[in-house]
Every structure is written in C-alpha cells, then in structure tokens.
CSV table of C-alpha atoms in Angstrom, one decimal:
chain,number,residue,atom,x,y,z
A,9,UNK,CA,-40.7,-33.3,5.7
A,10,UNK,CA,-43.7,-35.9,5.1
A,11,UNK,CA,-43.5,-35.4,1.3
A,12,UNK,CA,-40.2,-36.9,0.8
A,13,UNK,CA,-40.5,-39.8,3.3
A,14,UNK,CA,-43.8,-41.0,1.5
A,15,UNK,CA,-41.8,-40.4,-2.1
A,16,UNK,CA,-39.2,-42.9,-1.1
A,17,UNK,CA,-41.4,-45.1,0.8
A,18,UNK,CA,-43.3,-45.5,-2.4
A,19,UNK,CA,-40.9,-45.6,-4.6
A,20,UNK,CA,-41.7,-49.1,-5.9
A,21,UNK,CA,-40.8,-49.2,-9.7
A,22,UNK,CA,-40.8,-47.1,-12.8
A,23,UNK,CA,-43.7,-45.3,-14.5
A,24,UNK,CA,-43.9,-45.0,-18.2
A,25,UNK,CA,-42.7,-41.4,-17.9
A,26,UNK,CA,-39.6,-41.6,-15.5
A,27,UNK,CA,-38.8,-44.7,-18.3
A,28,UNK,CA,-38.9,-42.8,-21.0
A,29,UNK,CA,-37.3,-39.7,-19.1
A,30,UNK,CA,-34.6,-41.6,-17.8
A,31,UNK,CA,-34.2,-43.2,-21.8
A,32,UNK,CA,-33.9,-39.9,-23.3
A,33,UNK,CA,-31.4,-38.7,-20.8
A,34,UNK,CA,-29.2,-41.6,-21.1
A,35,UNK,CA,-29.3,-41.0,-24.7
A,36,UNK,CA,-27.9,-37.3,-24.5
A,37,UNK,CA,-25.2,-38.1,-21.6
A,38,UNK,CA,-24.0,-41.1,-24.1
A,39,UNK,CA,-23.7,-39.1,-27.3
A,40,UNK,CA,-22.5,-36.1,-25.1
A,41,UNK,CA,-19.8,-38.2,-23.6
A,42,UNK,CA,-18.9,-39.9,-26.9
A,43,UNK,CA,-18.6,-35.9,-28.5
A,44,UNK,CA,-16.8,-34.7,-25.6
A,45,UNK,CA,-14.3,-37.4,-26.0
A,46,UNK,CA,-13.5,-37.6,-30.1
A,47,UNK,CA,-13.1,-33.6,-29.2
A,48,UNK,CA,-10.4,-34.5,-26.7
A,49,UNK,CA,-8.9,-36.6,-28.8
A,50,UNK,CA,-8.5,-33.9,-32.1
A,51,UNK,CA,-7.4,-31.3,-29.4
A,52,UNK,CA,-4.5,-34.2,-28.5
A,53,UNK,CA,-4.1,-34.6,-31.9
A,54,UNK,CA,-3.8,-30.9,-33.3
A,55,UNK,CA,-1.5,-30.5,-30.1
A,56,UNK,CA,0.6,-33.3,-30.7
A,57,UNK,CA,0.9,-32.5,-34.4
A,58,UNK,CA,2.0,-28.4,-33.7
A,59,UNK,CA,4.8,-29.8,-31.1
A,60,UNK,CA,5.6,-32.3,-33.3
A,61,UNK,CA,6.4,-29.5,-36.2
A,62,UNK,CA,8.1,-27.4,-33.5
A,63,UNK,CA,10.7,-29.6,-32.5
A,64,UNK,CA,11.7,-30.5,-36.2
A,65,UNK,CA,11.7,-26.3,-36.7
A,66,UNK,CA,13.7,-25.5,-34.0
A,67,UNK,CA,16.3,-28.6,-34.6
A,68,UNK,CA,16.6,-27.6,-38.4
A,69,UNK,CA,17.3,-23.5,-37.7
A,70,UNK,CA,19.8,-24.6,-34.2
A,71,UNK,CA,22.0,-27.4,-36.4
A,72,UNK,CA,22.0,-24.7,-39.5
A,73,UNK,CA,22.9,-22.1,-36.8
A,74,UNK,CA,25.4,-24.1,-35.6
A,75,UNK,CA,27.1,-24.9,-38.7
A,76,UNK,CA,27.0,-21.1,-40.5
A,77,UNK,CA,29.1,-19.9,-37.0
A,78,UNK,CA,31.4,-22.2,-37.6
A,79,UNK,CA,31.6,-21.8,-41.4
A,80,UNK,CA,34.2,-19.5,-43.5
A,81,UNK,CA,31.9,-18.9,-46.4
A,82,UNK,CA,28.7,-19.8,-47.4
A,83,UNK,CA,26.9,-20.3,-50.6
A,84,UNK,CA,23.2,-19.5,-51.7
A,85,UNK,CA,21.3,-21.3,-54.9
A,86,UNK,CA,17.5,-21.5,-55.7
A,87,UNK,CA,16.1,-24.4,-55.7
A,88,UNK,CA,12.5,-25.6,-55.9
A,89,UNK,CA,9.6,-23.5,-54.6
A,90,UNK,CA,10.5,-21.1,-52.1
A,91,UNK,CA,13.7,-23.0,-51.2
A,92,UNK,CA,17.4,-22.2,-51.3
A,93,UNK,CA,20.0,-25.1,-51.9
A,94,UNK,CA,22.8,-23.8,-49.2
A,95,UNK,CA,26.3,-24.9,-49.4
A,96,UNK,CA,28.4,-24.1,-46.0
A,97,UNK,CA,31.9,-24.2,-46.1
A,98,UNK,CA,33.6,-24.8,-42.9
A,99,UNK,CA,37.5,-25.6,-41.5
A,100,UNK,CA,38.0,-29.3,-40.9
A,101,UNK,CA,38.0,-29.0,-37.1
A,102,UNK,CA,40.6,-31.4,-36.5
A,103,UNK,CA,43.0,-31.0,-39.0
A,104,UNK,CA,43.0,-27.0,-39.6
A,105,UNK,CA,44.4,-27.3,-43.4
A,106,UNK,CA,41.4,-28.1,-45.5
A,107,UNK,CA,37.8,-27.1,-45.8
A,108,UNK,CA,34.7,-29.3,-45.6
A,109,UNK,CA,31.4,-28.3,-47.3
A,110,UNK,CA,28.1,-29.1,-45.8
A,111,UNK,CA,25.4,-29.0,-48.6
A,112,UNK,CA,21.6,-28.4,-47.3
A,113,UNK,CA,18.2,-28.7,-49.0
A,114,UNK,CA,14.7,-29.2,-48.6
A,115,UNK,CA,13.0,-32.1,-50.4
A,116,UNK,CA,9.3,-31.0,-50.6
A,117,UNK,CA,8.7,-34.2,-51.9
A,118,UNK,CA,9.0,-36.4,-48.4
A,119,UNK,CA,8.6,-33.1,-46.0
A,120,UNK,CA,12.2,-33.0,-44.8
A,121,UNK,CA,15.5,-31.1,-44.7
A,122,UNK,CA,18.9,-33.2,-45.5
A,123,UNK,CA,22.0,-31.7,-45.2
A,124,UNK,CA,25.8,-33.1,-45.3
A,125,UNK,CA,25.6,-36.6,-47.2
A,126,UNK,CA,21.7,-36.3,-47.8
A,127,UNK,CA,21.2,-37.1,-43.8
A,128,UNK,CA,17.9,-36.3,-42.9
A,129,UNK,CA,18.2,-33.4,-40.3
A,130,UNK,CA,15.4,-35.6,-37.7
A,131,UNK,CA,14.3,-39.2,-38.9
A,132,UNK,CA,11.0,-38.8,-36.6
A,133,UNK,CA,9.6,-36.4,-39.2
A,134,UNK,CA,7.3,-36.1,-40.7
A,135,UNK,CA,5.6,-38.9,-38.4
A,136,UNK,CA,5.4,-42.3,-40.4
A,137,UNK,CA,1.7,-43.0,-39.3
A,138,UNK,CA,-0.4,-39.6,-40.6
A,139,UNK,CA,-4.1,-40.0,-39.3
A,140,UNK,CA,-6.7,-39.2,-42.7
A,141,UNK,CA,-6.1,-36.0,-43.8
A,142,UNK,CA,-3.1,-34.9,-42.2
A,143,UNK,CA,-0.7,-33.6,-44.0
A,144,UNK,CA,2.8,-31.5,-43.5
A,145,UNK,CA,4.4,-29.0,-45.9
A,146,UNK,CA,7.6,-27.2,-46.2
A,147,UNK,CA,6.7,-23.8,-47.1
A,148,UNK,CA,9.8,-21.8,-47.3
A,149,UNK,CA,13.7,-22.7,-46.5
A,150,UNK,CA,15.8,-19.9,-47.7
A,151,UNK,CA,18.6,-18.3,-46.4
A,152,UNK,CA,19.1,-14.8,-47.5
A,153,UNK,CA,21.6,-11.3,-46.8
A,154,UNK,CA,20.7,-9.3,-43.6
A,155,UNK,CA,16.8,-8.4,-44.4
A,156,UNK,CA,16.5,-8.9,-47.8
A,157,UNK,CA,13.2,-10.1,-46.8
A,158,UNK,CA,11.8,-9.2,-43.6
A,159,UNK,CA,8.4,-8.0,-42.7
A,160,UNK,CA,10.1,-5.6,-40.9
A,161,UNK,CA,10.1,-2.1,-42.5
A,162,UNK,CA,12.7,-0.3,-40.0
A,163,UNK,CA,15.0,-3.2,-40.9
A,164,UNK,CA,14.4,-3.3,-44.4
A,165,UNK,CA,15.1,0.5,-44.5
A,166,UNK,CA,18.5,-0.4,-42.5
A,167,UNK,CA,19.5,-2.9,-44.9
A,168,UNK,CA,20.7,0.3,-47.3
A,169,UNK,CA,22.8,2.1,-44.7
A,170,UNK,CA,24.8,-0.8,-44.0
A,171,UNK,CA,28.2,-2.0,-44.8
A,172,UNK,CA,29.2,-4.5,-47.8
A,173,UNK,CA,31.1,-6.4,-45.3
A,174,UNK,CA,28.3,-6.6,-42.5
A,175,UNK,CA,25.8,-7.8,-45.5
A,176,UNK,CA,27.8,-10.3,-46.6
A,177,UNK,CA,28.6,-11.6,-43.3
A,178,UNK,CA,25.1,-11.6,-41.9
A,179,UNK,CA,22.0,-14.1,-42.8
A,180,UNK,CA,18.7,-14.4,-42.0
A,181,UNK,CA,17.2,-18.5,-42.0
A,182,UNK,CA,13.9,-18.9,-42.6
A,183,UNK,CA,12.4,-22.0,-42.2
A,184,UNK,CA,8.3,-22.2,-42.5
A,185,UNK,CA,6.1,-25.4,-42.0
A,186,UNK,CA,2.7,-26.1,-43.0
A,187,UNK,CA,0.3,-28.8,-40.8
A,188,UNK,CA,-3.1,-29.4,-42.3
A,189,UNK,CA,-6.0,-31.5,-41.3
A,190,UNK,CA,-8.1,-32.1,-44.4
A,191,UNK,CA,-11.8,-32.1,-43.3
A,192,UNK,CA,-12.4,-35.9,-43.9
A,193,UNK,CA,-16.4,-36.1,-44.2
A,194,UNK,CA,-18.9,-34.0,-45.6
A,195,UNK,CA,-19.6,-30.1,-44.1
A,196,UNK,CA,-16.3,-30.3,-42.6
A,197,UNK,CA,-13.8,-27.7,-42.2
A,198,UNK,CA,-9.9,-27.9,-42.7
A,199,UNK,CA,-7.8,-27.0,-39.9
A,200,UNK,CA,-3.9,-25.0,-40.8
A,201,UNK,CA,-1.5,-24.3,-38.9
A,202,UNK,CA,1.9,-22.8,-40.0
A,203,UNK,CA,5.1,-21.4,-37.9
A,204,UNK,CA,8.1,-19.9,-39.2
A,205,UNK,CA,11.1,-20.6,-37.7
A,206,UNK,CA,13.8,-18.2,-38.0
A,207,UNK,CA,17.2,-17.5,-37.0
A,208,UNK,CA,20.2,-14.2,-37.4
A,209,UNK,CA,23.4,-15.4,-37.8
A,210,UNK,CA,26.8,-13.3,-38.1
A,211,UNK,CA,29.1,-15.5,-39.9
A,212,UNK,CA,32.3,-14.1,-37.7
A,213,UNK,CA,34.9,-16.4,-40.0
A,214,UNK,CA,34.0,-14.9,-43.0
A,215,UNK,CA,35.8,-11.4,-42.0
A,216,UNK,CA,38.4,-12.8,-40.1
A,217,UNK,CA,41.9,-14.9,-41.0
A,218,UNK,CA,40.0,-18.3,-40.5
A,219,UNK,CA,38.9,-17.9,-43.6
A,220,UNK,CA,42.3,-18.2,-45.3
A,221,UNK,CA,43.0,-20.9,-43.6
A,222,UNK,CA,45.0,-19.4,-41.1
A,223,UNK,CA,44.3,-20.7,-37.5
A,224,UNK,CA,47.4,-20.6,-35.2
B,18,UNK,CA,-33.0,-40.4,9.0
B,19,UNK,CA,-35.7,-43.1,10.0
B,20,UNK,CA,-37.0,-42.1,6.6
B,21,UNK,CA,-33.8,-42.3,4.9
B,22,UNK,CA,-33.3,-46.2,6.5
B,23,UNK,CA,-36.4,-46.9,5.7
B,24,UNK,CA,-35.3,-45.9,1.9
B,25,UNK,CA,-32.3,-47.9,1.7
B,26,UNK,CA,-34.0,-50.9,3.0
B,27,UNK,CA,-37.2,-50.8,0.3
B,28,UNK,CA,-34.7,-50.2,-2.7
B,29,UNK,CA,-35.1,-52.7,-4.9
B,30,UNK,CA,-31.4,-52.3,-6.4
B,31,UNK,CA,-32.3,-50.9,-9.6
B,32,UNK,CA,-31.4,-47.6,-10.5
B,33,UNK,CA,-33.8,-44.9,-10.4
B,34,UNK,CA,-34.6,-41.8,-12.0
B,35,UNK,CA,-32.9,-39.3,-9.5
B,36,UNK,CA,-29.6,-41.3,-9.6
B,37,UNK,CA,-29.7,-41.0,-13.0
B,38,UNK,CA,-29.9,-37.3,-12.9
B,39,UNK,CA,-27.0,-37.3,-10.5
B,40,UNK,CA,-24.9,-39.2,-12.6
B,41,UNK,CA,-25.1,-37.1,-15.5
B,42,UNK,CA,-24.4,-34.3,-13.5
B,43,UNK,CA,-21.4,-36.3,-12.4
B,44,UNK,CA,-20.2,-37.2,-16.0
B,45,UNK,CA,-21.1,-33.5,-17.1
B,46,UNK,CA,-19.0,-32.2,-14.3
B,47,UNK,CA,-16.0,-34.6,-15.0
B,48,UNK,CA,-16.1,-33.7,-18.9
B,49,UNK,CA,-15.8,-29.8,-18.1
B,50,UNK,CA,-13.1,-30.5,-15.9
B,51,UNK,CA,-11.3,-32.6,-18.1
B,52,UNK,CA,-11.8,-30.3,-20.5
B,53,UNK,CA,-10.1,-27.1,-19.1
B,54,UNK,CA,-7.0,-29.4,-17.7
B,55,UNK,CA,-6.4,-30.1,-21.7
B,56,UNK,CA,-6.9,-26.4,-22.7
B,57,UNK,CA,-4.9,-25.1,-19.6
B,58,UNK,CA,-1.9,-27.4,-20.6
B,59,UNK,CA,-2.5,-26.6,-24.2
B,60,UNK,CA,-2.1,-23.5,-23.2
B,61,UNK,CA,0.6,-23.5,-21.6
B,62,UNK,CA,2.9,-25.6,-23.9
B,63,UNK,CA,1.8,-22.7,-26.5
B,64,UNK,CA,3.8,-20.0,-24.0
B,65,UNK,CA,6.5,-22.2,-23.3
B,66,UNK,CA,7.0,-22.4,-27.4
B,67,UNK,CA,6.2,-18.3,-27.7
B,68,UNK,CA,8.9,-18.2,-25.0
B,69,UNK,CA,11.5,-20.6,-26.7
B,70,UNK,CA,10.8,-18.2,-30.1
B,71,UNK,CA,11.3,-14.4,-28.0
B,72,UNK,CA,14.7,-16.5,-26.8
B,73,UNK,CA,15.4,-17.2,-30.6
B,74,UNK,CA,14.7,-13.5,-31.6
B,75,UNK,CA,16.5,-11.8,-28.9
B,76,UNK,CA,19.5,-14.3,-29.5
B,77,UNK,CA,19.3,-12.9,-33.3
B,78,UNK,CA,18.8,-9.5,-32.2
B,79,UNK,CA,22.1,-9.8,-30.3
B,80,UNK,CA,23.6,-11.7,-33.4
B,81,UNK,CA,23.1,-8.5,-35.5
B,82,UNK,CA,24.8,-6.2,-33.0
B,83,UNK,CA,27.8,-8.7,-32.6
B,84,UNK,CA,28.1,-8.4,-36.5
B,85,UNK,CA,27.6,-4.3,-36.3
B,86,UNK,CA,30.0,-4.2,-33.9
B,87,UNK,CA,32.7,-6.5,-35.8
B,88,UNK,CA,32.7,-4.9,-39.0
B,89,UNK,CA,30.1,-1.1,-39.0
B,90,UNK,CA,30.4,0.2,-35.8
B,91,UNK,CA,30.7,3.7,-34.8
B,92,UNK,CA,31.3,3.9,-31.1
B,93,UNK,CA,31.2,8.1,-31.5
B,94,UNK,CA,27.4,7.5,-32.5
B,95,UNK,CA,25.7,8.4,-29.3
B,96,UNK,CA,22.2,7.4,-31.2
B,97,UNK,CA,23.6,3.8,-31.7
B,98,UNK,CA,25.4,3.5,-28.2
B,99,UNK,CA,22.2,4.6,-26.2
B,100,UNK,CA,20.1,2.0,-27.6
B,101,UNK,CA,15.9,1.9,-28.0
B,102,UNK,CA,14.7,0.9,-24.5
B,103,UNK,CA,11.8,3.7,-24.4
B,104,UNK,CA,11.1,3.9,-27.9
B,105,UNK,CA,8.4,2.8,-30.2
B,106,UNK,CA,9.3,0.0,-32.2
B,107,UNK,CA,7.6,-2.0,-35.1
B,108,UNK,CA,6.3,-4.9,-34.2
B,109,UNK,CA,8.0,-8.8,-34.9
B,110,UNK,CA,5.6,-11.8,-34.9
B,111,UNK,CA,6.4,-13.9,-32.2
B,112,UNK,CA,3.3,-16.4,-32.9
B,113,UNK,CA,1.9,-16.8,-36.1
B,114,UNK,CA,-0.9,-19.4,-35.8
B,115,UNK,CA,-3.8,-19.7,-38.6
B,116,UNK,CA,-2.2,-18.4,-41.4
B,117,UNK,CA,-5.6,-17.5,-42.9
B,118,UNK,CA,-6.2,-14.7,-40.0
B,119,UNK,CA,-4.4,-12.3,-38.9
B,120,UNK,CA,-6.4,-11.8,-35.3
B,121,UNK,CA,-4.7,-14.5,-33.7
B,122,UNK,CA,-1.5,-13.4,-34.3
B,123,UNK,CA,0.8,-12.7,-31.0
B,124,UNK,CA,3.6,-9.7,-31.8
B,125,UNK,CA,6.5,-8.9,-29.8
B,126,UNK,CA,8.8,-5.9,-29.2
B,127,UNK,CA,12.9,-6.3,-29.6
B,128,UNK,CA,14.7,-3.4,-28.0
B,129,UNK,CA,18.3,-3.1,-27.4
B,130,UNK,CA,19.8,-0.9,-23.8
B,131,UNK,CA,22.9,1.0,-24.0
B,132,UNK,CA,25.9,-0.3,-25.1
B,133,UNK,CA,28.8,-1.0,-22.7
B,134,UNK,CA,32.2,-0.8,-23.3
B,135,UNK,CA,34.1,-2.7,-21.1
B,136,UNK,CA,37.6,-2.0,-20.8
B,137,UNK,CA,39.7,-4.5,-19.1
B,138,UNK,CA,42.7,-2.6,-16.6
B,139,UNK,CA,45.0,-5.3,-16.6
B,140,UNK,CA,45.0,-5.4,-21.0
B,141,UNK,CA,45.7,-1.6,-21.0
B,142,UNK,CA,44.2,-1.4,-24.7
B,143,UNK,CA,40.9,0.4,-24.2
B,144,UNK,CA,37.9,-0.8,-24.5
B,145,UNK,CA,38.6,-4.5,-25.0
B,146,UNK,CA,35.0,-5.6,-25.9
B,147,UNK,CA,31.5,-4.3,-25.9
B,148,UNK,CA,28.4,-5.7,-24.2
B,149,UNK,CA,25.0,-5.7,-25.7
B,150,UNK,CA,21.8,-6.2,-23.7
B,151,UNK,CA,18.5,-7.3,-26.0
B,152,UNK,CA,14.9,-7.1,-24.6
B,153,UNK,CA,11.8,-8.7,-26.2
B,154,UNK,CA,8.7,-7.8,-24.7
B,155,UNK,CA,4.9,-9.5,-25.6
B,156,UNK,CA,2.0,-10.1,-24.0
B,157,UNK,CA,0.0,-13.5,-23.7
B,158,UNK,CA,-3.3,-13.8,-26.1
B,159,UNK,CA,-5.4,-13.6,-23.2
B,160,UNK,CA,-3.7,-11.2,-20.8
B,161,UNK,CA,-4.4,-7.8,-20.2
B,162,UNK,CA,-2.4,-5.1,-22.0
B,163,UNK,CA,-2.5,-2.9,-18.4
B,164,UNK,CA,-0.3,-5.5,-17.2
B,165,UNK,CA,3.6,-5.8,-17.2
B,166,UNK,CA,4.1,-7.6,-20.7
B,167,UNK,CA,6.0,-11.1,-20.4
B,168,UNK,CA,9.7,-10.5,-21.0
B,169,UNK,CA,13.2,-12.2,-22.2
B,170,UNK,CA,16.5,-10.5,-21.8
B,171,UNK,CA,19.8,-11.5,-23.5
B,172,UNK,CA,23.2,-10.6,-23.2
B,173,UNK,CA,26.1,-10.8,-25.3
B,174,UNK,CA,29.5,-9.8,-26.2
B,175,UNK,CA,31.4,-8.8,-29.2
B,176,UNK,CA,34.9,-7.0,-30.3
B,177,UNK,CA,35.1,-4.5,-32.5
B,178,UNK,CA,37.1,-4.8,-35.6
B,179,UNK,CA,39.9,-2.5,-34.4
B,180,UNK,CA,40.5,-4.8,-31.5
C-alpha cells in the first residue's frame, strides 16, 4: 500500500514522457471522436434518406391503390424509361352520371410522380436541400396485367390458366426508387440503396354494372 | 484514505496523466454506446418498414383471391379451397436493400388457409360470401432460422360472381 501513497504524494508535475504520452493520447481520443461522430452523422443521414424514400413509396402505390378500386377502367401507355403513363377512369362520386379520368406519370426528370392535373403525388420529395452527392431516381413505375412481370415463377406459370376477365381486372403497381450517395472525395465508395414498392389490385368495377354507369 | 487526503490536498489542479486515461476511457465508452442506440433504432425502423411491406403483400395476396373469387372460381376445387398453409412456396422479396448484392436480401413466404364459405341463415341463399385468410411469414436478418419466423395475417372477404 506504500507504493501508491508515495506516487501521489510525489506527484508534483509532468515528466517529458507522461507529456508526450498524454499529447499523443489526446491526439487519438480527438480524431477518434471527431470519426466516431461524421460516422454518426452518415448513418443519420443514409437513415433519414431510406425513410424519406419509403414514405413517398408507400404514399404513391396507397393513393394509386385507392384510386384503381374505385375506378371502372383503366388505361396503360409506355412512356419514358421503364415507366407507364396510366389513365384511371373513375365514376364522379357525387354525381353518379359521368366519368372522371385521373391521368398518372412519372417525370424522371425532377424525381416525382403527378397524377390528376399534374399534382405532385408529395411536395416534400425529393427533399429540396440534397447534401453532395446525393441523388434519387425513379427506376420503374408501371402498372401491368396480373404477373406479367413478376419474379415469381409459380405466379407467372398461373398467369396462363387464368381467366380473360380476372386478367383484365387484376394489376400489379410497381413503383421502384433509387437513393445514391456519390463518393464525394478521392478512394471513396458510392452507397445505393433501392426499394420497390408494390401493390395487387382487383379492379371490382370493371366486371360489374358500375361500369355502365349504372349505380342505383 | 489519509493517503488519498493527502492527494487531493497536493494536487496542483492540473490534469494528470491517469485522469487522462480515464477520460478516454469515458469518451470511448460513451461513443460505443451511442453507437449501438443508433444501430438498435436503425434497426428497428428497418423491421417496422419490412413489417409495413409483409402488410402490403398479404393485403395483395388477399386482393388476388377477392378477384379469383369474383370472376374464376371453382368452389368444387378442393386443391384451391384447402389452401397452401404446409406447403413449400417460392419465395417473395420482402426487403431488397443494395441492389448490387443479393446476400442482404430479406425473403418472405405468402400462404393462403382454407377457404370459408360463410352462409348467412337469415339470407337463405347459400353461401353468401367467402372468407380468405393470407399469411406471410420471414424472418429478421439477424435472427435465427430455429426460431418461430415473424408473422402477418390478413383477412378478407369477397362474393362470388354467382352471388
């Protein structure tokens, strides 16, 4: 117990070593804190940025949703890229005696989907103030017949043993979003990240007397 | 503790080596911890959004047998009315995350029960609708695959054209 008691007793000053020691551990706990927190902050950021694209997939595939349950025929063109210009036709819910057309696209241009009089589907995206190197992309909006183009083999294989009137009825949405952060300096490495957002619908009005107009 | 008095009252009030030591342990220890809080709640927004998507799936699964039921449906089928809840099943991605890899992709299972026909007494019509029952089923990136996978039920309802 002597040992300690005379070390702290002594304990006047610094030597050359414990200076230099205590230097070069500063050194690493500042640049370790100062990586520890620009990591934090592109974890927050990549985060941020993948909710961000999550919210604006889910709200364009549930308002599309919405609208093709409601509708009484629908309408498929190409359009640019891997994009489908889609034209819903739906009953004037208040008046029951003429039909409304909704018309949807994507503009790759400015990252967005607009549908009815070219409203954007959510102003908040993409975000007005990208960080360098960040970057969204619309990779696929299409809306197709019952798995016309799905992954999935057993559905695919179903496809053929199924009705005119189911096909024609049924749609698959596919909506797929690109986020990418550039590498910004040298030896960097980009960072993607892309989600499909996808949705069945059975377009009931299309096989029953809505469609003529026929309500009460 | 005499000692440790005696310490206190020669200390110069600079810092010294030892309390330097401690407080990088200190700021090492607070950056780890901060560290797993952000991955933990990364983490778990990422399930909450894998959740939202098996809702979305099993709500299309049940979309497709609304429209099978409207307009092809044959309710003498007993392969169609038993439904798929003990057999294999390919695979739907659930989560597709870096496009440039497959190996962090999270899959998902969609498997439909029996179908019920529900025939209302007071209508005396039949079978006035049926009911369908979807499961998804996935496990979590990190969980074990001897474990009960995570799952999402849906129910829904649909007439058949005849009705």
């Amino acid at each position: 117990m002597n040992a300690p008691c005379i070390k702290f007793r002594r304990d006047d000053g610094w030597t050359f070593i414990e200076a230099t020691i205590s230097i070069v551990i500063m050194a690493i706990m500042v640049l370790g804190l100062t990586i520890v927190l620009l990591a934090f902050r592109e974890q927050l950021d990549r985060s941020w940025a993948v909710r961000v694209m999550d919210q604006y997939g889910n709200d364009v595939i549930e308002q599309l949703t919405h609208e093709l349950r409601n509708a009484t025929d629908v309408e498929v063109r190409g359009s640019v890229g891997n994009t489908h210009r889609i034209d819903v036709k739906y009953l004037d819910p208040i008046r029951h005696d003429i039909f409304l057309t909704s018309h949807w696209r994507a503009d790759l241009r400015n990252v967005r989907i607009t549908h009815g009089n070219n409203d954007r589907v959510d102003p908040a995206f993409p975000p007005q103030q990208l960080g360098r190197g960040e970057s969204y992309e619309i990779i696929q909006f299409t809306l197709s017949q019952y798995a016309a183009d799905s992954p999935n083999e057993w559905e695919r294989a179903d496809r053929n043993r199924r009705k005119a009137s189911f096909l024609e009825a049924s749609y698959d949405i596919r909506f797929k979003i690109r986020y990418t952060r550039a590498a910004t300096e040298v030896g960097g490495r980009n960072w993607t990240v892309e989600k499909e957002y996808f949705n069945r619908v059975y377009v009931r009005n299309k096989n029953l007397i809505v469609k003529k107009g026929i309500t009460d | 503790m005499k000692c440790l008095n005696s310490k206190w009252r020669d200390d110069a009030g600079s810092i010294d080596f030892i309390q330097i030591v401690v407080g990088l342990m200190i700021v090492a220890i607070a950056s780890i911890g901060t560290f797993q809080a952000l991955n933990y709640g990364n983490e778990k927004m990422n399930q909450q959004m894998r959740y939202r998507k098996a809702i979305s799936i099993a709500r299309s699964a049940v979309e497709y047998w609304q429209g099978r039921i409207h307009t092809d449906f044959d309710d003498k089928d007993p392969r169609v009315l038993q439904g798929n809840l003990n057999q294999v099943v390919d695979p739907t991605v659930l989560d597709l995350g870096d496009p440039t890899t497959d190996l962090d992709d999270v899959e998902c299972y969609v498997r439909y029960g029996r179908l019920d026909p529900i025939d209302l007494l007071e209508t005396g019509a039949g079978v006035d609708y049926w009911r369908i029952n979807v499961k998804v089923t996935w496990w979590e990136p990190n969980q074990s695959r001897n474990t009960d996978p995570q799952l999402v039920t849906f129910t829904g309802t649909m007439v058949s054209a005849g009705i």
